[in-house]
Structure formats: C-alpha cells, structure tokens
Amino acid sequence: MSSSTIHRDRPLITAWSAVSPFGLGRDAFAAGVGRGQPAHEVPDFDVRKVLGKAGTRTYDRATGLAVTTVRELLAEAEAARSPIATGGGTALVLGTTLGSADSCAGFSRASFEGDKPYDVPAQLMPNVLMNGPAAATAIRFDLKGPNTTVAGGAAGGLLALGYARRLLAAGRAERAVVGAVEEQSPTREWLAGDTDRTIGEGGVVLLVETARTLPPGRRVLAELLALDVRLDIDDDPAQALADTVREALDQAGATPEEVWAAAVTGQPAGEQLAALVGTEAVGRVPALLGDTGSAATVFSLTTVLSLAEHDPTAAGRVAVIASLDHQGLAACAVLRLTGGDR
C-alpha cells in the first residue's frame, strides 16, 4: 500500500449484516423488512448470553451490539464460503451518537454519589469513551487497520461511509467494515426529550471493498457513486436537503428518473425527497425501526439492499440515501444497485 497514491475506483458494497429489532443477522433483518411490522428494541439481547462470558464482563449494551453485528458479518461470510480477511488490511469505521449514553450517565453519577474514589467502577471507564464499541470490536476480531469512530448525529452512518471511502482511496486499508450502532436506554430517551418518535436501536455494518482488492467470487451488491455533505447556513433545511441530493445525483451522473429507492432519516422530510426523486422511490423504503440515530441511514441502505435482492427491476437502478438533522446538517449518498453482479 502507498500513502501517496490516490485511488479513484469507486467503493463497492459486497456484504452486510445487522443486529436489529428483527433479530440477529442479515436473514432476520431481511425477513423483518419483508413482514413490514415496526419494531424498536433488539429482543432478548443479553450481552453475555449472546457473546459468552469470556471477555465480555465490562461490555455495555452499545459495545455488545457492535461486537455482535461484526461477528454476524464475519460468520455469514464464512458460511457463504467468501470469508473476510482481518488483520492490518481491514479498517473499522463506526458511526454513533455518544457510544453508550447510559454508560456515560452511570459513570458520572457514580463519581458524584460515591463516598470514595474507589466507589467509581474504574473497569467501566472504557465504556465512557465514544470509541469504546469500535475499539472492543477491533480487539475481539483482530481488525488491525485504521479504527475510527464518527459522531455526526443523523448523518453519522453516511459520514462513516465517506471516511471509509477516503481510507480506501488513500491506500490506508484494503477493505473496510463500515456501519453504526445505537442503544435503546432510558438515558438516550431522556436526551431525545419530548418527541413523538420512538427510540430504536441496533447495529448495522457494510463490507466496503474496491475492484483492486476484491476476492474472486465475491458478489457486489452496490457501488457508491457519490456522497455529498453540507450544512444549512441559510435557515432553510429543506433547501439544504434539496441541494445535497441534486449535487450527489449530479456527481453520480444519475437522473431522478433512475432512482429505484430513496429514503431520508433524521428530520421528517419524506415529502421533500419525494418531490426530488419521485413518490414511488420514497414509498418503496419503509421506516420500521424508530429513531436509530446515526444508524438510521445505514439501516435504510440495508433495507434497500434487502428489497433489491428480491426485485429484478432494481438491478442497474439507483438508490438515494439521505439524512437531515435538526441542526441543519444534510447528507446524501447515491449508489448503483448491481443485482449481485460485478
């Protein structure tokens, strides 16, 4: 690998998995999308029961979700006889809002309520750090490439995807496991404040590679054509969303008529997106998991991939995945759905 050469080939999404309110793994998620029934909490998720007792004593819920999601990705690839290499060539880029808000609150509370310094559980200190889930995941699965946590609100998943694209372009990694994780907890619900939206949770990851390093026989599910991010500085978030979607489509060389599926998460903006790419494309992607924070965009993308796998009309068409948060940060990714061909 060279740090001075910029590679221009487009990132390819070649696998994905999720731990979601529909259960553990890709098949459970796809089945849940097929049923179309909303769900918000990963059922019966006990970290030590799911991952075993070895090395998990200090894992909090967010860390357990992240580790389990990557475990599912690696296991599913192994079962499909298309294993994912680990070691120094594999980066991990994970979006999140706070890591575990519940762990941060609990640790801080202990520091105020304890009589002595040793009343604060020092072994839980890593859970206070935002990069705790990504660090624990990399250690458990020997992912020795760049390890990055991206906190960007509703756009966190897309920002993580953009960061991974830069790592691959710079030759800093041969492949990247990219995704996001959010927990459902009383602290996160309290932070959300008064809202009609139900808090959701889960972990979701993509395997992103390039044609340079693609192993023989690996299926390509989608190609990242463009990604645009911008901040609303004119107090007109609808216009910021429109600008980022149009710019991303323009960079991709795609037209609104080519869009097969589209979704926007963060602030309610489905009507604005439908005005840009069509009602049919927006209506194709159901929102089933509630407010999953930084994971929402990646869950939208895996929903599209799940639906596309069973619809031959999706092959060769375009997907638009966008976000708009309450502070006016707008982001949009445009992907070409390949239908599983290279």
Coordinates of C-alpha atoms in Angstrom, one line a residue:
M1 CA 0.0 0.0 0.0
S2 CA 1.2 3.5 -0.7
S3 CA 0.2 6.6 1.2
S4 CA 0.9 8.9 -1.7
T5 CA -1.3 7.4 -4.4
I6 CA -4.9 8.3 -4.6
H7 CA -7.1 5.5 -6.0
R8 CA -10.1 6.7 -8.0
D9 CA -12.0 3.4 -8.2
R10 CA -15.4 3.5 -6.6
P11 CA -16.1 1.7 -3.3
L12 CA -18.2 -1.5 -3.6
I13 CA -20.5 -2.8 -1.0
T14 CA -20.1 -6.6 -1.0
A15 CA -21.7 -7.8 2.2
W16 CA -23.7 -6.5 5.2
S17 CA -25.2 -7.7 8.4
A18 CA -27.3 -6.3 11.3
V19 CA -28.4 -6.8 14.8
S20 CA -31.8 -5.2 14.8
P21 CA -35.2 -5.3 16.5
F22 CA -35.9 -8.1 14.0
G23 CA -33.2 -10.3 15.5
L24 CA -29.5 -11.3 14.9
G25 CA -28.1 -11.3 11.5
R26 CA -28.8 -10.4 7.9
D27 CA -31.6 -13.0 7.3
A28 CA -33.5 -11.9 10.4
F29 CA -33.3 -8.3 9.2
A30 CA -34.4 -9.1 5.7
A31 CA -37.3 -11.2 7.0
G32 CA -38.4 -8.3 9.3
V33 CA -38.3 -5.9 6.3
G34 CA -40.4 -8.4 4.4
R35 CA -43.0 -8.5 7.1
G36 CA -43.2 -4.8 7.3
Q37 CA -44.1 -4.6 11.0
P38 CA -42.4 -1.9 13.1
A39 CA -40.1 -2.9 15.9
H40 CA -37.7 -0.9 18.1
E41 CA -35.7 -2.9 20.6
V42 CA -33.4 -5.9 19.9
P43 CA -35.3 -8.7 21.6
D44 CA -33.8 -10.7 24.5
F45 CA -30.4 -9.1 23.9
D46 CA -28.2 -10.1 26.9
V47 CA -24.6 -9.4 26.0
R48 CA -23.1 -12.3 28.0
K49 CA -25.7 -14.8 26.7
V50 CA -25.2 -13.8 23.1
L51 CA -21.4 -13.5 23.1
G52 CA -20.5 -15.7 26.0
K53 CA -18.8 -14.8 29.3
A54 CA -15.2 -14.7 28.1
G55 CA -14.0 -11.1 27.7
T56 CA -17.5 -9.6 28.0
R57 CA -17.8 -8.7 31.7
T58 CA -17.4 -5.0 31.1
Y59 CA -19.3 -4.7 27.8
D60 CA -22.2 -2.4 27.9
R61 CA -25.2 -2.7 25.5
A62 CA -23.8 -0.5 22.7
T63 CA -20.5 -2.4 22.7
G64 CA -22.4 -5.7 22.8
L65 CA -24.5 -4.7 19.8
A66 CA -21.4 -3.6 17.8
V67 CA -19.4 -6.7 18.6
T68 CA -22.3 -9.0 17.8
T69 CA -23.0 -7.2 14.5
V70 CA -19.5 -7.7 13.2
R71 CA -19.5 -11.3 14.5
E72 CA -22.6 -11.9 12.4
L73 CA -20.9 -10.3 9.3
L74 CA -17.8 -12.4 9.6
A75 CA -19.8 -15.6 10.3
E76 CA -22.2 -15.1 7.4
A77 CA -19.3 -14.5 5.0
E78 CA -17.6 -17.7 6.3
A79 CA -20.8 -19.7 5.8
A80 CA -21.1 -18.3 2.3
R81 CA -17.5 -19.5 1.6
S82 CA -16.4 -16.0 1.0
P83 CA -14.5 -15.2 4.2
I84 CA -13.5 -11.7 5.1
A85 CA -9.8 -11.2 5.8
T86 CA -9.0 -9.5 9.1
G87 CA -5.6 -8.1 10.3
G88 CA -3.9 -5.0 9.2
G89 CA -5.7 -4.6 5.8
T90 CA -9.1 -4.3 7.4
A91 CA -10.4 -0.9 8.8
L92 CA -13.3 -0.5 11.1
V93 CA -15.3 2.8 10.8
L94 CA -18.3 3.1 13.2
G95 CA -20.8 5.9 13.5
T96 CA -22.5 6.6 16.8
T97 CA -24.1 9.5 18.7
L98 CA -22.4 9.1 22.0
G99 CA -21.3 5.5 22.2
S100 CA -23.3 4.4 25.2
A101 CA -25.2 7.3 26.7
D102 CA -26.3 5.1 29.6
S103 CA -22.7 4.2 30.5
C104 CA -21.7 7.9 30.4
A105 CA -24.5 8.8 32.7
G106 CA -23.9 5.9 35.1
F107 CA -20.2 6.6 35.4
S108 CA -20.8 10.3 36.0
R109 CA -23.5 9.5 38.6
A110 CA -21.1 7.2 40.5
S111 CA -18.5 9.9 40.7
F112 CA -20.9 12.2 42.4
E113 CA -22.6 9.6 44.7
G114 CA -19.7 7.6 45.8
D115 CA -18.0 8.3 49.1
K116 CA -14.5 7.3 48.0
P117 CA -12.7 7.4 44.6
Y118 CA -12.7 3.6 44.5
D119 CA -16.5 3.7 44.6
V120 CA -16.3 4.7 40.9
P121 CA -16.0 1.5 38.9
A122 CA -12.7 2.1 37.1
Q123 CA -13.1 -1.0 34.9
L124 CA -16.1 0.6 33.2
M125 CA -14.1 3.7 32.2
P126 CA -13.6 2.4 28.5
N127 CA -17.4 2.4 28.2
V128 CA -17.5 6.2 28.8
L129 CA -15.4 6.8 25.7
M130 CA -17.2 7.3 22.5
N131 CA -14.9 4.9 20.6
G132 CA -15.4 2.1 23.1
P133 CA -17.6 -0.1 20.9
A134 CA -15.3 0.3 17.9
A135 CA -12.2 -0.5 20.0
A136 CA -13.7 -3.5 21.6
T137 CA -14.9 -4.9 18.3
A138 CA -11.5 -4.5 16.6
I139 CA -9.7 -6.2 19.5
R140 CA -12.1 -9.1 19.6
F141 CA -11.9 -9.8 15.8
D142 CA -8.3 -8.8 15.1
L143 CA -9.2 -5.8 12.9
K144 CA -5.8 -4.1 12.9
G145 CA -6.4 -1.5 10.2
P146 CA -7.5 2.1 11.0
N147 CA -10.1 2.2 13.7
T148 CA -12.3 5.2 13.7
T149 CA -15.4 6.4 15.4
V150 CA -17.5 9.1 13.7
A151 CA -20.1 11.1 15.7
G152 CA -22.2 13.1 13.3
G153 CA -25.8 12.8 14.5
A154 CA -28.3 11.6 12.0
A155 CA -25.7 11.7 9.2
G156 CA -23.2 9.6 11.3
G157 CA -23.6 6.5 9.1
L158 CA -23.1 8.4 5.9
L159 CA -20.1 10.2 7.4
A160 CA -18.6 6.9 8.3
L161 CA -19.1 5.7 4.8
G162 CA -17.4 8.8 3.4
Y163 CA -14.5 8.3 5.9
A164 CA -14.0 4.7 4.7
R165 CA -14.1 5.9 1.1
R166 CA -11.1 8.2 1.9
L167 CA -9.2 5.4 3.7
L168 CA -9.6 3.1 0.7
A169 CA -8.7 5.9 -1.8
A170 CA -5.5 6.7 0.2
G171 CA -4.5 3.1 0.3
R172 CA -4.7 3.1 4.1
A173 CA -6.8 -0.1 4.1
E174 CA -7.7 -2.8 1.6
R175 CA -11.3 -3.2 2.9
A176 CA -13.4 -1.5 5.5
V177 CA -16.2 -2.7 7.8
V178 CA -18.4 0.4 8.0
G179 CA -21.6 1.0 9.9
A180 CA -23.1 2.4 13.0
V181 CA -24.5 1.4 16.4
E182 CA -27.1 2.9 18.8
E183 CA -28.5 1.5 22.0
Q184 CA -32.0 1.9 23.4
S185 CA -31.8 3.1 27.0
P186 CA -33.6 5.4 29.5
T187 CA -30.7 7.9 29.2
R188 CA -31.0 8.1 25.4
E189 CA -34.8 8.5 25.7
W190 CA -34.2 11.3 28.2
L191 CA -31.7 13.0 25.9
A192 CA -34.2 12.8 23.0
G193 CA -36.6 15.0 25.0
D194 CA -40.2 15.4 24.1
T195 CA -40.8 13.7 20.9
D196 CA -43.4 11.5 19.2
R197 CA -40.8 9.3 17.7
T198 CA -40.0 6.0 19.3
I199 CA -36.3 5.4 20.1
G200 CA -34.9 2.4 18.2
E201 CA -31.6 0.6 18.4
G202 CA -29.3 -1.8 16.7
G203 CA -26.0 -2.3 14.9
V204 CA -25.5 -2.5 11.2
V205 CA -22.4 -2.8 9.1
L206 CA -21.4 -3.0 5.5
L207 CA -18.3 -4.5 4.0
V208 CA -16.8 -2.0 1.6
E209 CA -14.0 -3.0 -0.9
T210 CA -12.7 -1.9 -4.2
A211 CA -12.1 -3.7 -7.5
R212 CA -8.4 -3.7 -6.7
T213 CA -8.7 -5.9 -3.7
L214 CA -12.0 -7.8 -4.4
P215 CA -11.5 -11.6 -3.8
P216 CA -12.6 -13.9 -6.7
G217 CA -16.2 -14.8 -6.5
R218 CA -17.3 -12.0 -4.2
R219 CA -20.7 -10.6 -5.1
V220 CA -21.1 -6.9 -5.5
L221 CA -24.3 -5.6 -4.1
A222 CA -24.0 -1.9 -4.8
E223 CA -21.5 0.7 -6.0
L224 CA -21.1 4.0 -4.1
L225 CA -21.3 6.6 -6.9
A226 CA -21.3 9.8 -4.9
L227 CA -21.6 11.3 -1.4
D228 CA -22.3 14.9 -0.5
V229 CA -22.5 16.6 2.9
R230 CA -23.4 20.2 3.6
L231 CA -24.6 22.4 6.4
D232 CA -27.6 24.7 6.2
I233 CA -26.4 28.2 6.8
D234 CA -29.5 30.0 5.4
D235 CA -32.0 28.6 7.9
D236 CA -33.6 26.7 5.1
P237 CA -33.1 23.0 5.8
A238 CA -35.4 21.9 3.0
Q239 CA -33.2 23.7 0.5
A240 CA -30.1 22.2 2.1
L241 CA -31.6 18.7 1.6
A242 CA -32.5 19.6 -2.0
D243 CA -29.1 20.9 -2.7
T244 CA -27.2 17.9 -1.4
V245 CA -29.5 15.4 -3.2
R246 CA -29.1 17.3 -6.5
E247 CA -25.4 17.6 -6.1
A248 CA -24.9 13.9 -5.2
L249 CA -27.1 12.9 -8.2
D250 CA -25.0 15.2 -10.5
Q251 CA -21.7 13.8 -9.2
A252 CA -23.0 10.3 -9.8
G253 CA -24.1 11.2 -13.3
A254 CA -27.6 9.9 -12.5
T255 CA -31.0 11.4 -13.1
P256 CA -34.1 11.4 -10.7
E257 CA -35.8 9.0 -13.2
E258 CA -33.1 6.4 -12.5
V259 CA -33.8 6.3 -8.8
W260 CA -35.4 3.0 -7.7
A261 CA -35.5 3.6 -4.0
A262 CA -34.9 6.6 -1.7
A263 CA -35.0 7.3 2.0
V264 CA -34.3 10.3 4.3
T265 CA -33.8 10.0 8.0
G266 CA -33.3 12.4 10.9
Q267 CA -36.0 15.1 10.4
P268 CA -39.3 14.3 8.7
A269 CA -38.5 15.2 5.1
G270 CA -40.1 12.4 3.0
E271 CA -42.3 14.8 1.1
Q272 CA -39.3 17.0 0.1
L273 CA -37.3 14.0 -1.0
A274 CA -40.3 12.6 -3.0
A275 CA -40.5 16.0 -4.8
L276 CA -36.9 15.4 -5.9
V277 CA -36.8 11.7 -6.9
G278 CA -40.4 10.6 -7.1
T279 CA -43.1 9.3 -4.7
E280 CA -42.7 5.7 -5.8
A281 CA -39.0 5.6 -4.9
V282 CA -39.6 7.0 -1.5
G283 CA -42.6 4.8 -0.8
R284 CA -40.5 1.7 -1.5
V285 CA -38.4 2.1 1.6
P286 CA -40.4 1.6 4.9
A287 CA -39.3 3.2 8.1
L288 CA -39.7 0.4 10.7
L289 CA -37.2 0.8 13.4
G290 CA -38.0 4.2 15.0
D291 CA -35.2 6.8 15.6
T292 CA -32.0 4.8 15.4
G293 CA -29.8 7.9 15.4
S294 CA -26.6 7.6 13.5
A295 CA -27.5 4.1 12.4
A296 CA -30.7 5.2 10.5
T297 CA -29.0 5.9 7.2
V298 CA -27.2 2.5 7.2
F299 CA -30.4 0.7 8.2
S300 CA -32.1 2.5 5.3
L301 CA -29.4 1.3 2.9
T302 CA -29.6 -2.3 4.1
T303 CA -33.4 -2.1 3.8
V304 CA -32.9 -1.1 0.1
L305 CA -30.4 -4.0 -0.4
S306 CA -32.9 -6.4 1.2
L307 CA -35.7 -5.3 -1.1
A308 CA -33.5 -5.2 -4.2
E309 CA -32.3 -8.8 -3.8
H310 CA -35.9 -10.0 -4.4
D311 CA -36.8 -7.5 -7.2
P312 CA -35.0 -7.9 -10.5
T313 CA -36.2 -4.5 -11.6
A314 CA -33.8 -2.9 -9.1
A315 CA -30.6 -4.1 -10.9
G316 CA -28.8 -1.2 -12.5
R317 CA -31.0 1.4 -10.9
V318 CA -30.0 4.0 -8.3
A319 CA -30.7 4.3 -4.6
V320 CA -30.6 7.6 -2.8
I321 CA -29.9 7.6 1.0
A322 CA -30.2 10.9 2.7
S323 CA -30.3 12.5 6.1
L324 CA -31.3 15.8 7.6
D325 CA -30.7 16.6 11.3
H326 CA -32.3 19.2 13.5
Q327 CA -29.1 21.4 13.3
G328 CA -29.3 21.5 9.5
L329 CA -26.6 19.0 8.5
A330 CA -27.7 17.4 5.3
A331 CA -26.0 14.4 3.6
C332 CA -26.8 12.2 0.7
A333 CA -25.3 9.1 -0.8
V334 CA -26.1 7.8 -4.3
L335 CA -25.5 4.1 -5.1
R336 CA -25.9 1.9 -8.1
L337 CA -27.6 -1.4 -7.3
T338 CA -25.8 -4.1 -9.2
G339 CA -28.1 -7.1 -8.7
G340 CA -25.2 -9.0 -7.3
D341 CA -23.0 -8.8 -10.5
R342 CA -19.5 -7.4 -10.6

